[in-house]
């Protein structure tokens, strides 16, 4: 699956401390990418429980993922979109609970 980002995600990502960017990238690489690939192959495949993927209330089509339970309380929002008949993950926001103010 291909990934893309929004300008809001890019700005959020730049604000993360270096160690938090590293933690986010590690979770994406080791857990999220394989889960996305499994979902692309079979949309009935459940997301790993450790990522706590669920719909964002009041934001149709937007999902959230937890990438850290410790400091920081890491959250990211994303949506699955189809571009040229290809499923993609569009990262929307990354950070702490503040990302839910404008997911």
PDB file of N, CA and C in Angstrom:
ATOM      1  N   UNK A   1       0.842  -1.173   0.000  1.00  0.00           N
ATOM      2  CA  UNK A   1       0.000   0.000   0.000  1.00  0.00           C
ATOM      3  C   UNK A   1       0.892   1.243   0.000  1.00  0.00           C
ATOM      4  N   UNK A   2       0.468   2.224  -0.754  1.00  0.00           N
ATOM      5  CA  UNK A   2       1.190   3.491  -0.784  1.00  0.00           C
ATOM      6  C   UNK A   2       0.634   4.406   0.295  1.00  0.00           C
ATOM      7  N   UNK A   3       1.468   5.357   0.699  1.00  0.00           N
ATOM      8  CA  UNK A   3       1.102   6.314   1.738  1.00  0.00           C
ATOM      9  C   UNK A   3       1.291   7.720   1.211  1.00  0.00           C
ATOM     10  N   UNK A   4       0.458   8.627   1.696  1.00  0.00           N
ATOM     11  CA  UNK A   4       0.622  10.049   1.396  1.00  0.00           C
ATOM     12  C   UNK A   4       0.285  10.819   2.659  1.00  0.00           C
ATOM     13  N   UNK A   5       0.646  12.087   2.685  1.00  0.00           N
ATOM     14  CA  UNK A   5       0.424  12.902   3.870  1.00  0.00           C
ATOM     15  C   UNK A   5      -0.280  14.196   3.493  1.00  0.00           C
ATOM     16  N   UNK A   6      -0.938  14.780   4.480  1.00  0.00           N
ATOM     17  CA  UNK A   6      -1.562  16.091   4.309  1.00  0.00           C
ATOM     18  C   UNK A   6      -0.586  17.151   4.827  1.00  0.00           C
ATOM     19  N   UNK A   7      -0.779  18.410   4.445  1.00  0.00           N
ATOM     20  CA  UNK A   7       0.061  19.474   5.001  1.00  0.00           C
ATOM     21  C   UNK A   7      -0.025  19.537   6.535  1.00  0.00           C
ATOM     22  N   UNK A   8      -1.206  19.270   7.099  1.00  0.00           N
ATOM     23  CA  UNK A   8      -1.357  19.295   8.559  1.00  0.00           C
ATOM     24  C   UNK A   8      -0.499  18.199   9.201  1.00  0.00           C
ATOM     25  N   UNK A   9      -0.480  17.012   8.595  1.00  0.00           N
ATOM     26  CA  UNK A   9       0.353  15.931   9.108  1.00  0.00           C
ATOM     27  C   UNK A   9       1.831  16.335   9.048  1.00  0.00           C
ATOM     28  N   UNK A  10       2.242  16.882   7.919  1.00  0.00           N
ATOM     29  CA  UNK A  10       3.643  17.282   7.763  1.00  0.00           C
ATOM     30  C   UNK A  10       4.052  18.292   8.832  1.00  0.00           C
ATOM     31  N   UNK A  11       3.188  19.264   9.114  1.00  0.00           N
ATOM     32  CA  UNK A  11       3.482  20.273  10.138  1.00  0.00           C
ATOM     33  C   UNK A  11       3.541  19.625  11.518  1.00  0.00           C
ATOM     34  N   UNK A  12       2.581  18.732  11.809  1.00  0.00           N
ATOM     35  CA  UNK A  12       2.580  18.017  13.096  1.00  0.00           C
ATOM     36  C   UNK A  12       3.856  17.200  13.257  1.00  0.00           C
ATOM     37  N   UNK A  13       4.222  16.500  12.212  1.00  0.00           N
ATOM     38  CA  UNK A  13       5.389  15.615  12.257  1.00  0.00           C
ATOM     39  C   UNK A  13       6.659  16.410  12.559  1.00  0.00           C
ATOM     40  N   UNK A  14       6.796  17.572  11.934  1.00  0.00           N
ATOM     41  CA  UNK A  14       7.979  18.413  12.171  1.00  0.00           C
ATOM     42  C   UNK A  14       8.048  18.890  13.620  1.00  0.00           C
ATOM     43  N   UNK A  15       6.893  19.019  14.276  1.00  0.00           N
ATOM     44  CA  UNK A  15       6.855  19.480  15.666  1.00  0.00           C
ATOM     45  C   UNK A  15       7.191  18.379  16.677  1.00  0.00           C
ATOM     46  N   UNK A  16       7.113  17.124  16.258  1.00  0.00           N
ATOM     47  CA  UNK A  16       7.426  16.027  17.179  1.00  0.00           C
ATOM     48  C   UNK A  16       8.906  16.053  17.550  1.00  0.00           C
ATOM     49  N   UNK A  17       9.207  15.687  18.777  1.00  0.00           N
ATOM     50  CA  UNK A  17      10.597  15.519  19.178  1.00  0.00           C
ATOM     51  C   UNK A  17      11.197  14.388  18.361  1.00  0.00           C
ATOM     52  N   UNK A  18      12.505  14.418  18.161  1.00  0.00           N
ATOM     53  CA  UNK A  18      13.178  13.407  17.334  1.00  0.00           C
ATOM     54  C   UNK A  18      12.885  11.991  17.813  1.00  0.00           C
ATOM     55  N   UNK A  19      12.900  11.769  19.129  1.00  0.00           N
ATOM     56  CA  UNK A  19      12.656  10.416  19.641  1.00  0.00           C
ATOM     57  C   UNK A  19      11.204   9.985  19.409  1.00  0.00           C
ATOM     58  N   UNK A  20      10.278  10.941  19.361  1.00  0.00           N
ATOM     59  CA  UNK A  20       8.881  10.609  19.090  1.00  0.00           C
ATOM     60  C   UNK A  20       8.674  10.306  17.614  1.00  0.00           C
ATOM     61  N   UNK A  21       9.384  11.028  16.735  1.00  0.00           N
ATOM     62  CA  UNK A  21       9.341  10.702  15.304  1.00  0.00           C
ATOM     63  C   UNK A  21       9.868   9.290  15.079  1.00  0.00           C
ATOM     64  N   UNK A  22      10.946   8.952  15.765  1.00  0.00           N
ATOM     65  CA  UNK A  22      11.526   7.612  15.639  1.00  0.00           C
ATOM     66  C   UNK A  22      10.543   6.554  16.115  1.00  0.00           C
ATOM     67  N   UNK A  23       9.892   6.782  17.243  1.00  0.00           N
ATOM     68  CA  UNK A  23       8.911   5.826  17.773  1.00  0.00           C
ATOM     69  C   UNK A  23       7.752   5.653  16.795  1.00  0.00           C
ATOM     70  N   UNK A  24       7.264   6.755  16.236  1.00  0.00           N
ATOM     71  CA  UNK A  24       6.171   6.686  15.271  1.00  0.00           C
ATOM     72  C   UNK A  24       6.592   5.880  14.047  1.00  0.00           C
ATOM     73  N   UNK A  25       7.749   6.207  13.481  1.00  0.00           N
ATOM     74  CA  UNK A  25       8.235   5.480  12.290  1.00  0.00           C
ATOM     75  C   UNK A  25       8.393   3.988  12.578  1.00  0.00           C
ATOM     76  N   UNK A  26       8.886   3.646  13.766  1.00  0.00           N
ATOM     77  CA  UNK A  26       9.076   2.233  14.114  1.00  0.00           C
ATOM     78  C   UNK A  26       7.745   1.487  14.156  1.00  0.00           C
ATOM     79  N   UNK A  27       6.734   2.092  14.771  1.00  0.00           N
ATOM     80  CA  UNK A  27       5.420   1.447  14.842  1.00  0.00           C
ATOM     81  C   UNK A  27       4.816   1.313  13.451  1.00  0.00           C
ATOM     82  N   UNK A  28       4.960   2.348  12.648  1.00  0.00           N
ATOM     83  CA  UNK A  28       4.424   2.292  11.286  1.00  0.00           C
ATOM     84  C   UNK A  28       5.100   1.162  10.508  1.00  0.00           C
ATOM     85  N   UNK A  29       6.404   1.100  10.598  1.00  0.00           N
ATOM     86  CA  UNK A  29       7.159   0.097   9.839  1.00  0.00           C
ATOM     87  C   UNK A  29       6.866  -1.333  10.314  1.00  0.00           C
ATOM     88  N   UNK A  30       6.857  -1.550  11.622  1.00  0.00           N
ATOM     89  CA  UNK A  30       6.751  -2.916  12.134  1.00  0.00           C
ATOM     90  C   UNK A  30       5.323  -3.426  12.273  1.00  0.00           C
ATOM     91  N   UNK A  31       4.357  -2.522  12.511  1.00  0.00           N
ATOM     92  CA  UNK A  31       2.983  -2.972  12.749  1.00  0.00           C
ATOM     93  C   UNK A  31       1.974  -2.433  11.743  1.00  0.00           C
ATOM     94  N   UNK A  32       2.058  -1.121  11.452  1.00  0.00           N
ATOM     95  CA  UNK A  32       1.017  -0.509  10.643  1.00  0.00           C
ATOM     96  C   UNK A  32       1.095  -0.901   9.170  1.00  0.00           C
ATOM     97  N   UNK A  33       2.286  -0.877   8.587  1.00  0.00           N
ATOM     98  CA  UNK A  33       2.425  -1.239   7.169  1.00  0.00           C
ATOM     99  C   UNK A  33       1.957  -2.673   6.920  1.00  0.00           C
ATOM    100  N   UNK A  34       2.401  -3.666   7.728  1.00  0.00           N
ATOM    101  CA  UNK A  34       1.881  -5.025   7.498  1.00  0.00           C
ATOM    102  C   UNK A  34       0.356  -5.103   7.660  1.00  0.00           C
ATOM    103  N   UNK A  35      -0.200  -4.345   8.603  1.00  0.00           N
ATOM    104  CA  UNK A  35      -1.643  -4.351   8.792  1.00  0.00           C
ATOM    105  C   UNK A  35      -2.357  -3.739   7.587  1.00  0.00           C
ATOM    106  N   UNK A  36      -1.808  -2.675   7.040  1.00  0.00           N
ATOM    107  CA  UNK A  36      -2.395  -2.054   5.844  1.00  0.00           C
ATOM    108  C   UNK A  36      -2.342  -3.005   4.656  1.00  0.00           C
ATOM    109  N   UNK A  37      -1.220  -3.690   4.494  1.00  0.00           N
ATOM    110  CA  UNK A  37      -1.100  -4.654   3.399  1.00  0.00           C
ATOM    111  C   UNK A  37      -2.122  -5.774   3.552  1.00  0.00           C
ATOM    112  N   UNK A  38      -2.316  -6.246   4.775  1.00  0.00           N
ATOM    113  CA  UNK A  38      -3.309  -7.295   5.028  1.00  0.00           C
ATOM    114  C   UNK A  38      -4.710  -6.771   4.737  1.00  0.00           C
ATOM    115  N   UNK A  39      -4.989  -5.530   5.133  1.00  0.00           N
ATOM    116  CA  UNK A  39      -6.294  -4.920   4.884  1.00  0.00           C
ATOM    117  C   UNK A  39      -6.534  -4.757   3.384  1.00  0.00           C
ATOM    118  N   UNK A  40      -5.505  -4.332   2.653  1.00  0.00           N
ATOM    119  CA  UNK A  40      -5.644  -4.148   1.205  1.00  0.00           C
ATOM    120  C   UNK A  40      -5.965  -5.475   0.527  1.00  0.00           C
ATOM    121  N   UNK A  41      -5.377  -6.559   1.006  1.00  0.00           N
ATOM    122  CA  UNK A  41      -5.630  -7.878   0.430  1.00  0.00           C
ATOM    123  C   UNK A  41      -7.007  -8.400   0.809  1.00  0.00           C
ATOM    124  N   UNK A  42      -7.457  -8.073   2.037  1.00  0.00           N
ATOM    125  CA  UNK A  42      -8.759  -8.532   2.521  1.00  0.00           C
ATOM    126  C   UNK A  42      -9.291  -7.523   3.527  1.00  0.00           C
ATOM    127  N   UNK A  43     -10.218  -6.649   3.103  1.00  0.00           N
ATOM    128  CA  UNK A  43     -10.749  -5.624   4.012  1.00  0.00           C
ATOM    129  C   UNK A  43     -11.423  -6.180   5.272  1.00  0.00           C
ATOM    130  N   UNK A  44     -11.673  -7.464   5.312  1.00  0.00           N
ATOM    131  CA  UNK A  44     -12.246  -8.076   6.502  1.00  0.00           C
ATOM    132  C   UNK A  44     -11.216  -8.406   7.559  1.00  0.00           C
ATOM    133  N   UNK A  45      -9.949  -8.234   7.224  1.00  0.00           N
ATOM    134  CA  UNK A  45      -8.868  -8.516   8.167  1.00  0.00           C
ATOM    135  C   UNK A  45      -8.902  -7.502   9.299  1.00  0.00           C
ATOM    136  N   UNK A  46      -8.917  -7.964  10.550  1.00  0.00           N
ATOM    137  CA  UNK A  46      -8.938  -7.004  11.665  1.00  0.00           C
ATOM    138  C   UNK A  46      -7.587  -6.307  11.825  1.00  0.00           C
ATOM    139  N   UNK A  47      -7.633  -5.075  12.317  1.00  0.00           N
ATOM    140  CA  UNK A  47      -6.409  -4.343  12.632  1.00  0.00           C
ATOM    141  C   UNK A  47      -5.796  -4.952  13.893  1.00  0.00           C
ATOM    142  N   UNK A  48      -4.477  -4.898  14.046  1.00  0.00           N
ATOM    143  CA  UNK A  48      -3.860  -5.395  15.288  1.00  0.00           C
ATOM    144  C   UNK A  48      -4.411  -4.638  16.499  1.00  0.00           C
ATOM    145  N   UNK A  49      -4.767  -5.366  17.527  1.00  0.00           N
ATOM    146  CA  UNK A  49      -5.340  -4.735  18.724  1.00  0.00           C
ATOM    147  C   UNK A  49      -4.398  -3.715  19.344  1.00  0.00           C
ATOM    148  N   UNK A  50      -3.100  -3.958  19.224  1.00  0.00           N
ATOM    149  CA  UNK A  50      -2.122  -3.059  19.844  1.00  0.00           C
ATOM    150  C   UNK A  50      -2.135  -1.658  19.233  1.00  0.00           C
ATOM    151  N   UNK A  51      -2.663  -1.512  18.015  1.00  0.00           N
ATOM    152  CA  UNK A  51      -2.727  -0.197  17.366  1.00  0.00           C
ATOM    153  C   UNK A  51      -3.997   0.572  17.716  1.00  0.00           C
ATOM    154  N   UNK A  52      -4.968  -0.113  18.286  1.00  0.00           N
ATOM    155  CA  UNK A  52      -6.242   0.504  18.676  1.00  0.00           C
ATOM    156  C   UNK A  52      -6.852   1.345  17.545  1.00  0.00           C
ATOM    157  N   UNK A  53      -6.884   0.800  16.340  1.00  0.00           N
ATOM    158  CA  UNK A  53      -7.472   1.508  15.199  1.00  0.00           C
ATOM    159  C   UNK A  53      -8.983   1.527  15.360  1.00  0.00           C
ATOM    160  N   UNK A  54      -9.540   2.729  15.247  1.00  0.00           N
ATOM    161  CA  UNK A  54     -10.995   2.877  15.327  1.00  0.00           C
ATOM    162  C   UNK A  54     -11.408   4.162  14.627  1.00  0.00           C
ATOM    163  N   UNK A  55     -12.695   4.272  14.344  1.00  0.00           N
ATOM    164  CA  UNK A  55     -13.223   5.461  13.681  1.00  0.00           C
ATOM    165  C   UNK A  55     -13.173   6.656  14.624  1.00  0.00           C
ATOM    166  N   UNK A  56     -12.915   7.821  14.065  1.00  0.00           N
ATOM    167  CA  UNK A  56     -12.933   9.069  14.836  1.00  0.00           C
ATOM    168  C   UNK A  56     -14.385   9.549  14.873  1.00  0.00           C
ATOM    169  N   UNK A  57     -14.906   9.766  16.061  1.00  0.00           N
ATOM    170  CA  UNK A  57     -16.286  10.225  16.217  1.00  0.00           C
ATOM    171  C   UNK A  57     -16.472  11.597  15.579  1.00  0.00           C
ATOM    172  N   UNK A  58     -17.520  11.722  14.793  1.00  0.00           N
ATOM    173  CA  UNK A  58     -17.839  13.000  14.174  1.00  0.00           C
ATOM    174  C   UNK A  58     -17.014  13.330  12.948  1.00  0.00           C
ATOM    175  N   UNK A  59     -16.221  12.378  12.467  1.00  0.00           N
ATOM    176  CA  UNK A  59     -15.388  12.603  11.284  1.00  0.00           C
ATOM    177  C   UNK A  59     -15.499  11.378  10.373  1.00  0.00           C
ATOM    178  N   UNK A  60     -16.556  11.312   9.579  1.00  0.00           N
ATOM    179  CA  UNK A  60     -16.777  10.140   8.729  1.00  0.00           C
ATOM    180  C   UNK A  60     -15.580   9.820   7.830  1.00  0.00           C
ATOM    181  N   UNK A  61     -15.198   8.548   7.812  1.00  0.00           N
ATOM    182  CA  UNK A  61     -14.100   8.093   6.959  1.00  0.00           C
ATOM    183  C   UNK A  61     -12.717   8.259   7.556  1.00  0.00           C
ATOM    184  N   UNK A  62     -12.615   8.936   8.704  1.00  0.00           N
ATOM    185  CA  UNK A  62     -11.320   9.167   9.343  1.00  0.00           C
ATOM    186  C   UNK A  62     -11.135   8.136  10.454  1.00  0.00           C
ATOM    187  N   UNK A  63      -9.958   7.541  10.490  1.00  0.00           N
ATOM    188  CA  UNK A  63      -9.612   6.553  11.507  1.00  0.00           C
ATOM    189  C   UNK A  63      -8.487   7.086  12.370  1.00  0.00           C
ATOM    190  N   UNK A  64      -8.394   6.546  13.568  1.00  0.00           N
ATOM    191  CA  UNK A  64      -7.288   6.910  14.458  1.00  0.00           C
ATOM    192  C   UNK A  64      -6.479   5.672  14.794  1.00  0.00           C
ATOM    193  N   UNK A  65      -5.236   5.885  15.127  1.00  0.00           N
ATOM    194  CA  UNK A  65      -4.323   4.827  15.506  1.00  0.00           C
ATOM    195  C   UNK A  65      -3.495   5.320  16.681  1.00  0.00           C
ATOM    196  N   UNK A  66      -3.276   4.457  17.654  1.00  0.00           N
ATOM    197  CA  UNK A  66      -2.429   4.804  18.796  1.00  0.00           C
ATOM    198  C   UNK A  66      -1.042   4.240  18.543  1.00  0.00           C
ATOM    199  N   UNK A  67      -0.035   5.104  18.556  1.00  0.00           N
ATOM    200  CA  UNK A  67       1.328   4.622  18.337  1.00  0.00           C
ATOM    201  C   UNK A  67       2.170   4.667  19.598  1.00  0.00           C
ATOM    202  N   UNK A  68       1.635   5.241  20.672  1.00  0.00           N
ATOM    203  CA  UNK A  68       2.348   5.243  21.952  1.00  0.00           C
ATOM    204  C   UNK A  68       1.351   5.453  23.086  1.00  0.00           C
ATOM    205  N   UNK A  69       1.520   4.682  24.148  1.00  0.00           N
ATOM    206  CA  UNK A  69       0.686   4.851  25.338  1.00  0.00           C
ATOM    207  C   UNK A  69       1.442   5.596  26.430  1.00  0.00           C
ATOM    208  N   UNK A  70       2.740   5.730  26.258  1.00  0.00           N
ATOM    209  CA  UNK A  70       3.584   6.414  27.244  1.00  0.00           C
ATOM    210  C   UNK A  70       3.806   7.848  26.769  1.00  0.00           C
ATOM    211  N   UNK A  71       4.834   8.451  27.303  1.00  0.00           N
ATOM    212  CA  UNK A  71       5.155   9.805  26.879  1.00  0.00           C
ATOM    213  C   UNK A  71       5.822   9.762  25.514  1.00  0.00           C
ATOM    214  N   UNK A  72       5.250  10.346  24.488  1.00  0.00           N
ATOM    215  CA  UNK A  72       3.984  11.060  24.495  1.00  0.00           C
ATOM    216  C   UNK A  72       2.823  10.084  24.329  1.00  0.00           C
ATOM    217  N   UNK A  73       1.641  10.577  24.567  1.00  0.00           N
ATOM    218  CA  UNK A  73       0.440   9.809  24.284  1.00  0.00           C
ATOM    219  C   UNK A  73       0.218   9.948  22.781  1.00  0.00           C
ATOM    220  N   UNK A  74       0.853   9.076  22.001  1.00  0.00           N
ATOM    221  CA  UNK A  74       0.911   9.245  20.554  1.00  0.00           C
ATOM    222  C   UNK A  74      -0.299   8.754  19.801  1.00  0.00           C
ATOM    223  N   UNK A  75      -0.875   9.646  19.014  1.00  0.00           N
ATOM    224  CA  UNK A  75      -2.044   9.342  18.188  1.00  0.00           C
ATOM    225  C   UNK A  75      -1.777   9.819  16.769  1.00  0.00           C
ATOM    226  N   UNK A  76      -2.414   9.168  15.833  1.00  0.00           N
ATOM    227  CA  UNK A  76      -2.355   9.616  14.442  1.00  0.00           C
ATOM    228  C   UNK A  76      -3.708   9.348  13.817  1.00  0.00           C
ATOM    229  N   UNK A  77      -4.115  10.238  12.924  1.00  0.00           N
ATOM    230  CA  UNK A  77      -5.350  10.020  12.185  1.00  0.00           C
ATOM    231  C   UNK A  77      -4.999   9.786  10.723  1.00  0.00           C
ATOM    232  N   UNK A  78      -5.837   8.983  10.084  1.00  0.00           N
ATOM    233  CA  UNK A  78      -5.598   8.648   8.681  1.00  0.00           C
ATOM    234  C   UNK A  78      -6.918   8.288   8.026  1.00  0.00           C
ATOM    235  N   UNK A  79      -6.880   8.205   6.712  1.00  0.00           N
ATOM    236  CA  UNK A  79      -8.032   7.738   5.960  1.00  0.00           C
ATOM    237  C   UNK A  79      -7.529   6.835   4.844  1.00  0.00           C
ATOM    238  N   UNK A  80      -8.353   5.905   4.458  1.00  0.00           N
ATOM    239  CA  UNK A  80      -8.035   5.026   3.347  1.00  0.00           C
ATOM    240  C   UNK A  80      -8.761   5.559   2.130  1.00  0.00           C
ATOM    241  N   UNK A  81      -8.005   5.869   1.089  1.00  0.00           N
ATOM    242  CA  UNK A  81      -8.562   6.474  -0.120  1.00  0.00           C
ATOM    243  C   UNK A  81      -8.162   5.637  -1.329  1.00  0.00           C
ATOM    244  N   UNK A  82      -8.928   5.761  -2.389  1.00  0.00           N
ATOM    245  CA  UNK A  82      -8.606   5.076  -3.633  1.00  0.00           C
ATOM    246  C   UNK A  82      -8.159   6.120  -4.646  1.00  0.00           C
ATOM    247  N   UNK A  83      -6.959   5.909  -5.190  1.00  0.00           N
ATOM    248  CA  UNK A  83      -6.399   6.795  -6.206  1.00  0.00           C
ATOM    249  C   UNK A  83      -6.019   5.919  -7.394  1.00  0.00           C
ATOM    250  N   UNK A  84      -6.595   6.200  -8.551  1.00  0.00           N
ATOM    251  CA  UNK A  84      -6.330   5.402  -9.755  1.00  0.00           C
ATOM    252  C   UNK A  84      -6.512   3.913  -9.487  1.00  0.00           C
ATOM    253  N   UNK A  85      -7.628   3.569  -8.865  1.00  0.00           N
ATOM    254  CA  UNK A  85      -8.001   2.178  -8.553  1.00  0.00           C
ATOM    255  C   UNK A  85      -7.031   1.501  -7.581  1.00  0.00           C
ATOM    256  N   UNK A  86      -6.267   2.304  -6.845  1.00  0.00           N
ATOM    257  CA  UNK A  86      -5.301   1.763  -5.883  1.00  0.00           C
ATOM    258  C   UNK A  86      -5.628   2.302  -4.490  1.00  0.00           C
ATOM    259  N   UNK A  87      -5.690   1.393  -3.503  1.00  0.00           N
ATOM    260  CA  UNK A  87      -5.953   1.800  -2.126  1.00  0.00           C
ATOM    261  C   UNK A  87      -4.705   2.432  -1.524  1.00  0.00           C
ATOM    262  N   UNK A  88      -4.889   3.582  -0.882  1.00  0.00           N
ATOM    263  CA  UNK A  88      -3.773   4.290  -0.240  1.00  0.00           C
ATOM    264  C   UNK A  88      -4.166   4.712   1.171  1.00  0.00           C
ATOM    265  N   UNK A  89      -3.163   4.910   1.988  1.00  0.00           N
ATOM    266  CA  UNK A  89      -3.354   5.456   3.323  1.00  0.00           C
ATOM    267  C   UNK A  89      -2.895   6.909   3.283  1.00  0.00           C
ATOM    268  N   UNK A  90      -3.801   7.801   3.645  1.00  0.00           N
ATOM    269  CA  UNK A  90      -3.471   9.225   3.713  1.00  0.00           C
ATOM    270  C   UNK A  90      -3.386   9.617   5.182  1.00  0.00           C
ATOM    271  N   UNK A  91      -2.170   9.917   5.640  1.00  0.00           N
ATOM    272  CA  UNK A  91      -1.969  10.386   7.006  1.00  0.00           C
ATOM    273  C   UNK A  91      -2.483  11.808   7.101  1.00  0.00           C
ATOM    274  N   UNK A  92      -3.299  12.092   8.123  1.00  0.00           N
ATOM    275  CA  UNK A  92      -3.904  13.409   8.274  1.00  0.00           C
ATOM    276  C   UNK A  92      -3.290  14.224   9.405  1.00  0.00           C
ATOM    277  N   UNK A  93      -3.108  13.623  10.577  1.00  0.00           N
ATOM    278  CA  UNK A  93      -2.558  14.324  11.743  1.00  0.00           C
ATOM    279  C   UNK A  93      -1.711  13.338  12.543  1.00  0.00           C
ATOM    280  N   UNK A  94      -0.776  13.859  13.335  1.00  0.00           N
ATOM    281  CA  UNK A  94       0.028  13.031  14.238  1.00  0.00           C
ATOM    282  C   UNK A  94       0.408  13.881  15.436  1.00  0.00           C
ATOM    283  N   UNK A  95       0.399  13.251  16.606  1.00  0.00           N
ATOM    284  CA  UNK A  95       0.748  13.972  17.835  1.00  0.00           C
ATOM    285  C   UNK A  95       0.067  13.335  19.022  1.00  0.00           C
ATOM    286  N   UNK A  96      -0.564  14.175  19.860  1.00  0.00           N
ATOM    287  CA  UNK A  96      -1.277  13.667  21.034  1.00  0.00           C
ATOM    288  C   UNK A  96      -2.786  13.838  20.808  1.00  0.00           C
ATOM    289  N   UNK A  97      -3.558  13.857  21.884  1.00  0.00           N
ATOM    290  CA  UNK A  97      -5.013  13.971  21.746  1.00  0.00           C
ATOM    291  C   UNK A  97      -5.457  15.244  21.020  1.00  0.00           C
ATOM    292  N   UNK A  98      -4.619  16.239  20.929  1.00  0.00           N
ATOM    293  CA  UNK A  98      -4.985  17.467  20.225  1.00  0.00           C
ATOM    294  C   UNK A  98      -5.303  17.227  18.757  1.00  0.00           C
ATOM    295  N   UNK A  99      -4.809  16.121  18.176  1.00  0.00           N
ATOM    296  CA  UNK A  99      -5.093  15.858  16.772  1.00  0.00           C
ATOM    297  C   UNK A  99      -6.586  15.650  16.528  1.00  0.00           C
ATOM    298  N   UNK A 100      -7.348  15.326  17.582  1.00  0.00           N
ATOM    299  CA  UNK A 100      -8.773  15.084  17.414  1.00  0.00           C
ATOM    300  C   UNK A 100      -9.588  16.367  17.311  1.00  0.00           C
ATOM    301  N   UNK A 101      -8.974  17.516  17.605  1.00  0.00           N
ATOM    302  CA  UNK A 101      -9.672  18.789  17.469  1.00  0.00           C
ATOM    303  C   UNK A 101      -9.978  19.082  16.004  1.00  0.00           C
ATOM    304  N   UNK A 102      -9.078  18.633  15.133  1.00  0.00           N
ATOM    305  CA  UNK A 102      -9.246  18.791  13.673  1.00  0.00           C
ATOM    306  C   UNK A 102      -8.608  17.584  13.008  1.00  0.00           C
ATOM    307  N   UNK A 103      -9.313  16.437  13.042  1.00  0.00           N
ATOM    308  CA  UNK A 103      -8.699  15.189  12.588  1.00  0.00           C
ATOM    309  C   UNK A 103      -8.430  15.152  11.101  1.00  0.00           C
TER     310      UNK A 103
END
